[in-house]
Short mmCIF file of C-alpha atoms and ligand atoms in Angstrom, two decimals:
data_model
loop_
_atom_site.label_atom_id
_atom_site.label_comp_id
_atom_site.label_asym_id
_atom_site.label_seq_id
_atom_site.Cartn_x
_atom_site.Cartn_y
_atom_site.Cartn_z
CA UNK A 10 18.74 47.71 -14.99
CA UNK A 11 19.67 44.18 -16.03
CA UNK A 12 18.36 42.87 -19.31
CA UNK A 13 17.11 39.50 -20.56
CA UNK A 14 15.13 38.39 -23.58
CA UNK A 15 12.81 36.14 -21.61
CA UNK A 16 12.28 36.01 -17.85
CA UNK A 17 10.69 32.93 -16.32
CA UNK A 18 9.20 33.55 -12.88
CA UNK A 19 9.22 30.36 -10.82
CA UNK A 20 11.76 27.55 -10.95
CA UNK A 21 9.48 24.65 -10.02
CA UNK A 22 8.57 21.78 -12.33
CA UNK A 23 6.71 24.07 -14.74
CA UNK A 24 9.16 26.98 -14.83
CA UNK A 25 12.26 24.80 -15.02
CA UNK A 26 10.83 22.64 -17.83
CA UNK A 27 9.84 25.69 -19.83
CA UNK A 28 13.12 27.54 -19.22
CA UNK A 29 15.05 24.44 -20.31
CA UNK A 30 12.99 24.24 -23.50
CA UNK A 31 13.63 27.93 -24.18
CA UNK A 32 17.42 27.59 -24.02
CA UNK A 33 17.30 24.41 -26.10
CA UNK A 34 15.36 26.39 -28.71
CA UNK A 35 18.01 29.16 -28.57
CA UNK A 36 15.56 31.82 -27.42
CA UNK A 37 18.26 34.33 -26.46
CA UNK A 38 19.09 35.33 -22.91
CA UNK A 39 16.80 33.43 -20.57
CA UNK A 40 16.61 34.29 -16.87
CA UNK A 41 14.78 32.10 -14.39
CA UNK A 42 13.93 33.64 -11.01
CA UNK A 43 12.89 31.51 -8.10
CA UNK A 44 12.39 32.24 -4.47
CA UNK A 45 11.46 29.05 -2.72
CA UNK A 46 8.63 29.68 -0.30
CA UNK A 47 7.80 26.98 2.22
CA UNK A 48 4.20 26.68 1.14
CA UNK A 49 4.83 26.79 -2.61
CA UNK A 50 6.68 23.54 -2.94
CA UNK A 51 4.57 20.92 -4.70
CA UNK A 52 7.44 20.42 -7.15
CA UNK A 53 9.50 19.13 -4.24
CA UNK A 54 6.75 17.23 -2.44
CA UNK A 55 4.75 15.33 -5.05
CA UNK A 56 4.22 11.64 -5.75
CA UNK A 57 6.23 11.44 -8.97
CA UNK A 58 3.82 9.74 -11.34
CA UNK A 59 4.24 10.39 -15.04
CA UNK A 60 0.87 9.34 -16.27
CA UNK A 61 -2.28 10.09 -18.21
CA UNK A 62 -4.37 7.43 -16.48
CA UNK A 63 -7.81 8.90 -15.60
CA UNK A 64 -6.71 12.40 -16.62
CA UNK A 65 -9.06 14.69 -18.51
CA UNK A 66 -12.37 13.10 -17.54
CA UNK A 67 -13.86 16.60 -17.62
CA UNK A 68 -11.98 17.77 -20.64
CA UNK A 69 -11.13 15.95 -23.87
CA UNK A 70 -8.49 18.55 -24.77
CA UNK A 71 -6.61 17.95 -21.54
CA UNK A 72 -7.04 14.17 -21.85
CA UNK A 73 -5.28 14.22 -25.20
CA UNK A 74 -2.63 16.67 -24.01
CA UNK A 75 -1.82 14.45 -20.99
CA UNK A 76 -1.68 11.38 -23.24
CA UNK A 77 0.71 13.14 -25.59
CA UNK A 78 2.90 14.26 -22.67
CA UNK A 79 3.53 10.66 -21.65
CA UNK A 80 4.31 9.57 -25.21
CA UNK A 81 6.86 12.41 -25.27
CA UNK A 82 8.31 11.38 -21.90
CA UNK A 83 9.64 8.24 -23.59
CA UNK A 84 12.17 10.50 -25.30
CA UNK A 85 12.29 13.43 -22.89
CA UNK A 86 13.25 11.32 -19.85
CA UNK A 87 16.26 9.48 -21.31
CA UNK A 88 17.43 12.67 -23.07
CA UNK A 89 17.30 14.58 -19.78
CA UNK A 90 19.24 11.80 -18.05
CA UNK A 91 21.86 11.92 -20.75
CA UNK A 92 22.18 15.71 -20.81
CA UNK A 93 22.28 16.12 -17.04
CA UNK A 94 24.20 12.99 -16.13
CA UNK A 95 21.60 12.41 -13.41
CA UNK A 96 19.70 9.14 -13.20
CA UNK A 97 16.01 9.97 -12.70
CA UNK A 98 14.74 6.57 -11.55
CA UNK A 99 12.41 6.95 -14.48
CA UNK A 100 10.42 4.07 -15.93
CA UNK A 101 7.39 3.86 -18.19
CA UNK A 102 6.53 0.33 -17.16
CA UNK A 103 2.91 0.95 -16.32
CA UNK A 104 0.70 2.33 -13.56
CA UNK A 105 -1.98 0.27 -11.84
CA UNK A 106 -4.89 0.89 -9.54
CA UNK A 107 -6.54 -1.90 -7.55
CA UNK A 108 -10.25 -2.17 -6.82
CA UNK A 109 -11.25 -2.94 -3.24
CA UNK A 110 -14.99 -3.31 -3.87
CA UNK A 111 -17.54 -3.66 -6.66
CA UNK A 112 -18.61 0.00 -6.46
CA UNK A 113 -15.05 1.17 -6.92
CA UNK A 114 -14.66 -1.14 -9.88
CA UNK A 115 -17.91 0.04 -11.46
CA UNK A 116 -16.79 3.69 -11.29
CA UNK A 117 -13.37 2.93 -12.78
CA UNK A 118 -14.84 0.78 -15.55
CA UNK A 119 -17.23 3.55 -16.49
CA UNK A 120 -14.48 6.22 -16.43
CA UNK A 121 -12.18 4.03 -18.50
CA UNK A 122 -14.92 3.46 -21.05
CA UNK A 123 -15.57 7.19 -21.24
CA UNK A 124 -11.89 8.01 -21.76
CA UNK A 125 -11.55 5.30 -24.39
CA UNK A 126 -14.46 6.74 -26.33
CA UNK A 127 -13.13 10.29 -26.03
CA UNK A 128 -9.75 9.09 -27.31
CA UNK A 129 -11.27 7.30 -30.26
CA UNK A 130 -13.11 10.44 -31.32
CA UNK A 131 -9.87 12.39 -30.99
CA UNK A 132 -7.75 9.96 -32.96
CA UNK A 133 -5.64 8.17 -30.36
CA UNK A 134 -5.84 5.05 -28.23
CA UNK A 135 -6.37 5.35 -24.48
CA UNK A 136 -4.59 2.32 -23.14
CA UNK A 137 -6.07 0.77 -19.98
CA UNK A 138 -7.02 -2.78 -19.18
CA UNK A 139 -9.47 -3.90 -16.52
CA UNK A 140 -8.04 -6.96 -14.77
CA UNK A 141 -9.43 -9.58 -12.41
CA UNK A 142 -7.72 -10.37 -9.11
CA UNK A 143 -5.50 -13.09 -10.54
CA UNK A 144 -4.37 -10.98 -13.49
CA UNK A 145 -3.70 -8.02 -11.23
CA UNK A 146 -1.68 -10.16 -8.82
CA UNK A 147 0.52 -11.27 -11.74
CA UNK A 148 1.70 -7.67 -12.12
CA UNK A 149 3.05 -7.71 -8.57
CA UNK A 150 4.32 -11.24 -8.03
CA UNK A 151 6.45 -10.42 -4.98
CA UNK A 152 3.69 -8.92 -2.83
CA UNK A 153 0.60 -10.71 -1.66
CA UNK A 154 -2.62 -8.79 -2.26
CA UNK A 155 -5.05 -8.20 0.59
CA UNK A 156 -8.16 -10.36 0.51
CA UNK A 157 -10.41 -7.41 -0.35
CA UNK A 158 -8.71 -6.76 -3.69
CA UNK A 159 -11.07 -7.94 -6.41
CA UNK A 160 -9.04 -6.75 -9.40
CA UNK A 161 -7.69 -3.55 -10.82
CA UNK A 162 -6.85 -1.51 -13.82
CA UNK A 163 -3.50 -1.19 -15.54
CA UNK A 164 -2.10 1.09 -18.17
CA UNK A 165 1.16 -0.28 -19.50
CA UNK A 166 2.66 2.93 -20.87
CA UNK A 167 2.28 5.23 -17.84
CA UNK A 168 5.17 5.49 -15.39
CA UNK A 169 7.00 7.28 -12.62
CA UNK A 170 10.11 9.33 -11.90
CA UNK A 171 11.97 10.70 -8.90
CA UNK A 172 10.55 14.24 -9.02
CA UNK A 173 13.44 15.76 -7.06
CA UNK A 174 16.00 14.35 -9.47
CA UNK A 175 13.83 15.51 -12.36
CA UNK A 176 13.79 19.07 -11.04
CA UNK A 177 17.51 19.05 -10.38
CA UNK A 178 18.26 17.59 -13.81
CA UNK A 179 16.14 20.19 -15.58
CA UNK A 180 17.74 23.07 -13.69
CA UNK A 181 21.24 21.71 -14.20
CA UNK A 182 20.76 21.14 -17.93
CA UNK A 183 19.17 24.57 -18.27
CA UNK A 184 22.26 26.17 -16.71
CA UNK A 185 24.66 23.98 -18.73
CA UNK A 186 22.96 25.07 -21.92
CA UNK A 187 23.36 28.75 -21.14
CA UNK A 188 20.33 29.62 -19.02
CA UNK A 189 20.74 31.99 -16.08
CA UNK A 190 19.18 30.91 -12.81
CA UNK A 191 18.82 33.38 -9.97
CA UNK A 192 17.65 31.62 -6.83
CA UNK A 193 16.52 33.51 -3.78
CA UNK A 194 15.03 36.61 -5.38
CA UNK A 195 11.34 37.10 -4.94
CA UNK A 196 9.42 38.83 -7.73
CA UNK A 197 7.36 41.64 -6.25
CA UNK A 198 5.80 43.15 -9.34
CA UNK A 199 5.43 42.82 -13.09
CA UNK A 200 5.26 46.24 -14.76
CA UNK A 201 4.15 45.96 -18.40
CA UNK A 202 5.30 48.59 -20.91
CA UNK A 203 4.89 49.25 -24.64
CA UNK A 204 7.60 46.91 -25.88
CA UNK A 205 9.34 45.89 -22.68
CA UNK A 206 8.30 44.59 -19.33
CA UNK A 207 9.97 45.39 -16.03
CA UNK A 208 10.28 42.71 -13.38
CA UNK A 209 10.91 44.03 -9.88
CA UNK A 210 12.29 41.66 -7.29
CA UNK A 211 13.06 42.35 -3.66
CA UNK A 212 16.64 43.06 -4.76
CA UNK A 213 16.85 44.06 -8.44
CA UNK A 214 14.90 45.29 -11.42
CA UNK A 215 15.10 43.53 -14.76
CA UNK A 216 13.86 44.48 -18.18
CA UNK A 217 12.81 41.89 -20.74
CA UNK A 218 10.80 41.33 -23.89
CA UNK A 219 8.77 38.38 -22.70
CA UNK A 220 7.72 37.11 -19.30
CA UNK A 221 6.59 33.62 -18.33
CA UNK A 222 4.69 33.42 -15.06
CA UNK A 223 5.10 29.87 -13.74
CA UNK A 224 5.07 30.59 -10.02
CA UNK A 225 2.40 28.10 -8.95
CA UNK A 226 0.19 29.64 -6.27
CA UNK A 227 2.61 32.57 -6.16
CA UNK A 228 1.27 33.52 -9.61
CA UNK A 229 -2.06 34.64 -8.17
CA UNK A 230 -0.66 37.70 -6.40
CA UNK A 231 1.57 38.68 -9.33
CA UNK A 232 -1.30 38.60 -11.81
CA UNK A 233 -3.79 40.21 -9.46
CA UNK A 234 -1.74 43.41 -9.81
CA UNK A 235 -2.43 43.23 -13.54
CA UNK A 236 -6.15 42.78 -13.02
CA UNK A 237 -6.14 39.09 -13.85
CA UNK A 238 -7.86 36.72 -11.49
CA UNK A 239 -6.37 33.24 -11.74
CA UNK A 240 -8.87 30.42 -11.21
CA UNK A 241 -6.53 28.50 -8.89
CA UNK A 242 -7.38 26.99 -5.56
CA UNK A 243 -5.35 25.10 -2.98
CA UNK A 244 -5.94 21.39 -2.49
CA UNK A 245 -3.76 19.61 0.01
CA UNK A 246 -2.27 16.16 -0.33
CA UNK A 247 -0.44 14.28 2.39
CA UNK A 248 2.26 11.71 1.78
CA UNK A 249 3.94 9.16 4.02
CA UNK A 250 7.20 7.35 3.41
CA UNK A 251 8.40 4.10 4.90
CA UNK A 252 11.85 2.78 5.60
CA UNK A 253 13.65 1.14 2.71
CA UNK A 254 12.61 -2.29 1.55
CA UNK A 255 14.07 -4.69 -0.98
CA UNK A 256 12.59 -4.07 -4.44
CA UNK A 257 9.17 -5.78 -4.53
CA UNK A 258 6.65 -3.40 -6.11
CA UNK A 259 7.64 -3.15 -9.77
CA UNK A 260 4.87 -0.76 -10.86
CA UNK A 261 3.53 2.35 -9.15
CA UNK A 262 -0.11 2.47 -8.03
CA UNK A 263 -2.08 5.61 -7.23
CA UNK A 264 -1.94 4.81 -3.52
CA UNK A 265 1.58 3.39 -3.13
CA UNK A 266 4.76 3.24 -5.08
CA UNK A 267 8.24 2.00 -4.34
CA UNK A 268 11.06 4.34 -5.26
CA UNK A 269 14.43 3.44 -6.72
CA UNK A 270 15.96 3.74 -3.23
CA UNK A 271 13.55 1.16 -1.84
CA UNK A 272 11.29 3.54 0.08
CA UNK A 273 7.53 3.11 -0.17
CA UNK A 274 5.54 6.30 -0.67
CA UNK A 275 1.94 6.23 0.47
CA UNK A 276 -0.50 8.92 -0.57
CA UNK A 277 -2.24 10.93 -1.58
CA UNK A 278 -5.06 12.53 0.36
CA UNK A 279 -7.24 15.20 -1.18
CA UNK A 280 -8.28 17.88 1.29
CA UNK A 281 -9.37 21.47 1.30
CA UNK A 282 -7.16 22.96 3.97
CA UNK A 283 -6.30 26.39 2.59
CA UNK A 284 -2.57 26.97 2.43
CA UNK A 285 -1.82 24.81 5.46
CA UNK A 286 0.90 22.29 4.55
CA UNK A 287 0.60 20.44 7.85
CA UNK A 288 -0.19 16.76 8.30
CA UNK A 289 -3.05 15.17 10.23
CA UNK A 290 -3.35 11.94 12.15
CA UNK A 291 -6.67 11.18 10.39
CA UNK A 292 -5.15 11.30 6.91
CA UNK A 293 -2.10 9.24 7.96
CA UNK A 294 -4.33 6.71 9.61
CA UNK A 295 -6.66 6.31 6.66
CA UNK A 296 -3.85 6.13 4.08
CA UNK A 297 -1.89 3.61 6.11
CA UNK A 298 -5.00 1.47 6.60
CA UNK A 299 -5.74 1.48 2.89
CA UNK A 300 -2.16 0.56 2.08
CA UNK A 301 -2.31 -2.39 4.48
CA UNK A 302 -5.65 -3.49 3.04
CA UNK A 303 -3.96 -3.58 -0.30
CA UNK A 304 -0.70 -5.21 0.80
CA UNK A 305 -0.91 -6.75 4.30
CA UNK A 306 2.89 -6.97 4.50
CA UNK A 307 3.04 -3.19 4.72
CA UNK A 308 1.87 -3.47 8.35
CA UNK A 309 5.43 -4.54 9.09
CA UNK A 310 7.06 -1.51 7.48
CA UNK A 311 8.15 1.45 9.56
CA UNK A 312 6.71 4.81 8.77
CA UNK A 313 9.60 7.29 8.83
CA UNK A 314 8.39 10.61 7.47
CA UNK A 315 5.37 12.43 6.16
CA UNK A 316 4.51 15.81 4.73
CA UNK A 317 1.71 17.84 3.24
CA UNK A 318 1.80 19.84 0.03
CA UNK A 319 -0.61 22.08 -1.81
CA UNK A 320 -1.75 21.25 -5.31
CA UNK A 321 -1.93 24.06 -7.84
CA UNK A 322 -5.28 23.20 -9.32
CA UNK A 323 -8.16 24.71 -11.29
CA UNK A 324 -11.89 23.97 -11.00
CA UNK A 325 -11.77 21.60 -13.97
CA UNK A 326 -8.32 20.08 -13.14
CA UNK A 327 -6.89 21.19 -16.49
CA UNK A 328 -3.86 23.49 -16.66
CA UNK A 329 -3.93 27.11 -17.79
CA UNK A 330 -1.76 28.24 -20.70
CA UNK A 331 -2.47 31.76 -21.86
CA UNK A 332 -1.30 35.31 -22.32
CA UNK A 333 -2.67 38.16 -20.24
CA UNK A 334 -5.44 40.20 -21.88
CA UNK A 335 -3.82 43.25 -23.48
CA UNK A 336 -0.29 41.88 -23.03
CA UNK A 337 0.56 39.15 -25.47
CA UNK A 338 4.16 39.04 -24.22
CA UNK A 339 3.17 37.96 -20.69
CA UNK A 340 2.53 34.23 -20.58
CA UNK A 341 1.04 32.25 -17.73
CA UNK A 342 1.60 28.54 -17.14
CA UNK A 343 -0.09 27.13 -14.06
CA UNK A 344 -1.73 23.87 -13.12
CA UNK A 345 -1.64 20.40 -11.69
CA UNK A 346 0.40 17.40 -12.90
CA UNK A 347 3.40 19.42 -13.93
CA UNK A 348 5.61 16.35 -13.51
CA UNK A 349 3.62 14.38 -16.07
CA UNK A 350 3.41 17.39 -18.35
CA UNK A 351 7.10 18.37 -18.10
CA UNK A 352 7.87 16.85 -21.50
CA UNK A 353 5.45 19.21 -23.27
CA UNK A 354 6.26 22.16 -21.00
CA UNK A 355 9.76 21.74 -22.32
CA UNK A 356 8.90 21.42 -26.02
CA UNK A 357 5.56 22.67 -27.36
CA UNK A 358 5.12 25.41 -24.76
CA UNK A 359 8.53 27.10 -25.35
CA UNK A 360 7.92 26.99 -29.11
CA UNK A 361 4.64 28.83 -28.54
CA UNK A 362 6.38 31.42 -26.33
CA UNK A 363 9.04 32.05 -28.95
CA UNK A 364 6.72 32.23 -31.95
CA UNK A 365 3.74 33.83 -30.24
CA UNK A 366 1.46 31.43 -32.11
CA UNK A 367 -0.55 29.30 -29.73
CA UNK A 368 -0.90 25.73 -31.00
CA UNK A 369 -4.43 24.59 -31.80
CA UNK A 370 -4.20 21.63 -29.42
CA UNK A 371 -4.03 23.93 -26.39
CA UNK A 372 -6.25 26.68 -27.72
CA UNK A 373 -8.94 25.75 -25.20
CA UNK A 374 -6.61 25.46 -22.22
CA UNK A 375 -6.72 29.19 -21.61
CA UNK A 376 -8.22 31.61 -19.12
CA UNK A 377 -11.31 32.31 -21.17
CA UNK A 378 -12.94 28.98 -20.33
CA UNK A 379 -13.49 30.22 -16.76
CA UNK A 380 -15.38 33.34 -17.77
CA UNK A 381 -18.35 31.93 -19.60
CA UNK B 9 21.61 10.95 26.33
CA UNK B 10 25.00 9.22 25.86
CA UNK B 11 27.22 8.62 28.86
CA UNK B 12 30.94 8.15 28.40
CA UNK B 13 32.78 4.88 29.02
CA UNK B 14 34.92 6.47 31.76
CA UNK B 15 32.07 7.44 34.06
CA UNK B 16 30.08 4.22 33.58
CA UNK B 17 31.31 1.32 35.60
CA UNK B 18 28.18 -0.72 35.17
CA UNK B 19 27.77 -3.03 32.22
CA UNK B 20 24.98 -5.07 30.70
CA UNK B 21 25.17 -8.14 28.50
CA UNK B 22 23.61 -8.08 25.08
CA UNK B 23 23.41 -10.88 22.52
CA UNK B 24 24.89 -9.47 19.32
CA UNK B 25 24.65 -11.68 16.22
CA UNK B 26 24.17 -14.60 18.57
CA UNK B 27 27.18 -13.90 20.79
CA UNK B 28 27.04 -12.46 24.31
CA UNK B 29 28.86 -9.13 24.64
CA UNK B 30 29.45 -6.97 27.70
CA UNK B 31 28.73 -3.32 26.94
CA UNK B 32 28.49 -0.18 29.10
CA UNK B 33 25.07 0.32 30.67
CA UNK B 34 23.09 3.37 29.67
CA UNK B 35 24.47 3.83 26.16
CA UNK B 36 22.50 3.56 22.93
CA UNK B 37 22.42 0.29 21.04
CA UNK B 38 24.25 1.98 18.15
CA UNK B 39 27.06 3.14 20.44
CA UNK B 40 27.24 -0.26 22.12
CA UNK B 41 27.52 -2.12 18.81
CA UNK B 42 30.16 0.28 17.49
CA UNK B 43 31.99 -0.12 20.80
CA UNK B 44 32.38 -3.85 20.19
CA UNK B 45 34.51 -3.02 17.17
CA UNK B 46 31.96 -3.71 14.45
CA UNK B 47 32.51 -1.37 11.53
CA UNK B 48 29.11 -1.76 9.93
CA UNK B 49 25.64 -2.52 11.17
CA UNK B 50 23.71 -3.26 8.00
CA UNK B 51 23.96 -3.42 4.22
CA UNK B 52 21.94 -1.27 1.85
CA UNK B 53 18.91 -3.16 0.55
CA UNK B 54 19.45 -1.84 -2.95
CA UNK B 55 23.19 -1.52 -3.52
CA UNK B 56 24.42 -3.99 -0.92
CA UNK B 57 26.91 -1.41 0.41
CA UNK B 58 27.92 -1.64 4.07
CA UNK B 59 26.37 1.05 6.29
CA UNK B 60 26.94 2.24 9.85
CA UNK B 61 25.34 4.69 12.30
CA UNK B 62 26.06 8.19 11.10
CA UNK B 63 24.21 11.01 12.82
CA UNK B 64 23.61 9.30 16.20
CA UNK B 65 20.62 11.58 16.69
CA UNK B 66 17.67 9.98 14.95
CA UNK B 67 17.79 11.72 11.59
CA UNK B 68 19.66 9.68 9.00
CA UNK B 69 18.21 6.16 9.44
CA UNK B 70 21.60 4.63 8.74
CA UNK B 71 21.72 2.77 12.08
CA UNK B 72 18.85 0.31 11.55
CA UNK B 73 19.24 -2.93 13.49
CA UNK B 74 17.05 -5.82 14.52
CA UNK B 75 16.38 -5.38 18.23
CA UNK B 76 14.46 -8.04 20.19
CA UNK B 77 12.99 -9.51 16.99
CA UNK B 78 11.87 -6.16 15.60
CA UNK B 79 13.59 -5.23 12.39
CA UNK B 80 14.70 -1.80 11.23
CA UNK B 81 14.90 -0.14 14.63
CA UNK B 82 16.77 3.15 14.86
CA UNK B 83 19.45 1.83 17.18
CA UNK B 84 20.83 5.27 18.08
CA UNK B 85 17.47 6.01 19.72
CA UNK B 86 17.27 2.87 21.87
CA UNK B 87 19.12 2.30 25.15
CA UNK B 88 20.81 -1.05 25.74
CA UNK B 89 19.17 -3.35 28.27
CA UNK B 90 20.34 -6.52 29.94
CA UNK B 91 19.69 -9.52 27.71
CA UNK B 92 18.74 -7.53 24.63
CA UNK B 93 18.98 -9.57 21.44
CA UNK B 94 20.48 -7.55 18.62
CA UNK B 95 21.16 -8.67 15.07
CA UNK B 96 22.96 -6.71 12.43
CA UNK B 97 21.03 -6.53 9.15
CA UNK B 98 23.62 -7.88 6.75
CA UNK B 99 22.36 -9.19 3.44
CA UNK B 100 23.94 -10.85 0.47
CA UNK B 101 22.03 -11.07 -2.81
CA UNK B 102 18.92 -9.67 -1.20
CA UNK B 103 18.78 -12.46 1.40
CA UNK B 104 19.28 -11.93 5.11
CA UNK B 105 22.43 -13.62 6.39
C1 LIG C 16 0.68 15.72 -2.81
C2 LIG C 16 0.87 16.00 -4.27
C3 LIG C 16 1.11 14.94 -5.15
C4 LIG C 16 1.30 15.19 -6.51
N1 LIG C 16 1.58 14.14 -7.33
C5 LIG C 16 1.83 14.38 -8.65
C6 LIG C 16 2.17 13.30 -9.51
O1 LIG C 16 2.26 12.15 -9.09
N2 LIG C 16 2.40 13.57 -10.82
C7 LIG C 16 2.30 14.86 -11.32
O2 LIG C 16 2.51 15.05 -12.52
N3 LIG C 16 1.99 15.89 -10.51
C8 LIG C 16 1.75 15.69 -9.19
N4 LIG C 16 1.44 16.73 -8.38
C9 LIG C 16 1.34 18.07 -8.97
C10 LIG C 16 2.68 18.72 -9.17
O3 LIG C 16 3.47 18.57 -8.02
C11 LIG C 16 2.47 20.20 -9.49
O4 LIG C 16 1.68 20.30 -10.65
C12 LIG C 16 3.76 20.93 -9.74
O5 LIG C 16 4.63 20.79 -8.67
C13 LIG C 16 3.50 22.39 -10.00
O6 LIG C 16 4.72 22.96 -10.34
P1 LIG C 16 4.85 24.49 -10.61
O7 LIG C 16 6.26 24.73 -11.02
O8 LIG C 16 3.78 24.92 -11.54
O9 LIG C 16 4.53 25.20 -9.21
P2 LIG C 16 5.40 25.21 -7.87
O10 LIG C 16 5.97 23.90 -7.55
O11 LIG C 16 4.56 25.89 -6.86
O12 LIG C 16 6.63 26.12 -8.25
C14 LIG C 16 6.54 27.49 -8.32
C15 LIG C 16 7.85 28.07 -7.87
O13 LIG C 16 7.80 29.49 -7.96
C16 LIG C 16 8.25 30.08 -6.76
N5 LIG C 16 7.61 31.38 -6.61
C17 LIG C 16 6.32 31.64 -6.27
N6 LIG C 16 6.12 32.97 -6.22
C18 LIG C 16 7.29 33.56 -6.56
C19 LIG C 16 7.72 34.91 -6.70
N7 LIG C 16 6.88 35.93 -6.50
N8 LIG C 16 8.99 35.16 -7.04
C20 LIG C 16 9.88 34.13 -7.26
N9 LIG C 16 9.52 32.84 -7.15
C21 LIG C 16 8.24 32.56 -6.81
C22 LIG C 16 7.83 29.07 -5.71
O14 LIG C 16 8.49 29.22 -4.50
C23 LIG C 16 8.16 27.76 -6.42
O15 LIG C 16 9.51 27.41 -6.27
C24 LIG C 16 1.24 16.52 -7.01
C25 LIG C 16 1.01 17.57 -6.13
C26 LIG C 16 0.82 17.33 -4.78
C27 LIG C 16 0.58 18.48 -3.86
S1 LIG C 17 22.52 7.11 13.40
FE1 LIG C 17 21.29 8.49 12.26
S2 LIG C 17 19.31 7.83 12.79
FE2 LIG C 17 20.53 6.62 14.01
#
């Protein structure tokens, strides 16, 4: 049987960030196992925002965690680019969200107020300005706003990244720094023992001291065997991409962003569709219409591709970081926004896994909150 | 979908970058433009690099051309027609030339 100190199951945004952090912290032999399943691919199909804007409305702990993640990205991003030699198209030059009617504005103003107050209580500053139409248009001088836009909000220290380059850079750096990556083996079972855990894949068996389950929706089945019910549910998002355009949208918005290659991405629908990653005409139609309402010039762009992907999300939107009851060497890391949170998944989380001492700031982001 | 030059005797006239050109009938716009000896059909909007049709089967989006006033058409997927007006999408400093 092959041996490793720590085995990370899942090589998506969460697993790769954590595995990278573990080798950087010199945690011994680290093995990352990933079998890419068609439906478990949000790490390869997401929108690429690195932001805390509007995050944690239900949960002050998560709000602060998300805020911290973006502060850390300021260092994590450039360091990852340097270590991997891969440019990530990463920028923290702000994220905006326009308002198309007074009701929309009222909701956003209220949410912003709430998050600002939560932040103040928790000792940090939630940065978001509410802008009128003129001020908002100044952020995007090269694109004319649709006539319905009455203003918007803007947070100057949020940002975006090419999520595919991010994933590749994390995996590459992980391997360069001594991590072992086995792609194409599917973990079938986790068998806990007194001091060691056995990981059975479709091909091999491995023995290790610690296990990190970061397999997105694939985690549910693995932990079910151990009697743990993960509070995850599938929530689909559909994205469209256009043909390349000259650079004209300098900041990403929730609905559209322009990538470093010039492509516009339009998204992101929120639908309960089980594990179906298909696309629908209705969603495409409604997203495209909204995009054109926002920027009429987009009516002239060609739509070249689209796809659906399944979010890994909990009832309260916050991630789950915990160990399994009775097995404090089996860690579980699952949740939404793993692009935004990659900086912390690569620093604080690996430190916790190595030391076994869960930091206070994520004490409440465990499984127990779902069983009250 | 492509017919070879040998078997096609018929031709059509297209207007390429403002100049009339006789090209084989029935071929794709991409093939017709390449057949006139042009080595590139557009420049990258970001890097300014010259680009040309690559896959000839609708996948790579390298072959974009302005066809009858519509920009960014996948020219490998469009058949030439008599009188078609085709412009290559060549830019310098972000401006169309
Ligand atoms: C449409 C959409 C837009 C999004 N936009 C953003 C955004 O803008 N910003 C942001 O921060 N987040 C965004 N997200 C969320 C983000 O994509 C996810 O949080 C993230 O991808 C989750 O990563 P993960 O590694 O936890 O899970 P996954 O990406 O699911 O990765 C898990 C990996 O484990 C593998 N695996 C599963 N089971 C097994 C097994 N038994 N054995 C071996 N391997 C296994 C899977 O195949 C997969 O490769 C978006 C998500 C969607 C769907
Ligand atoms: S040459 Fe590839 S799409 Fe036309």
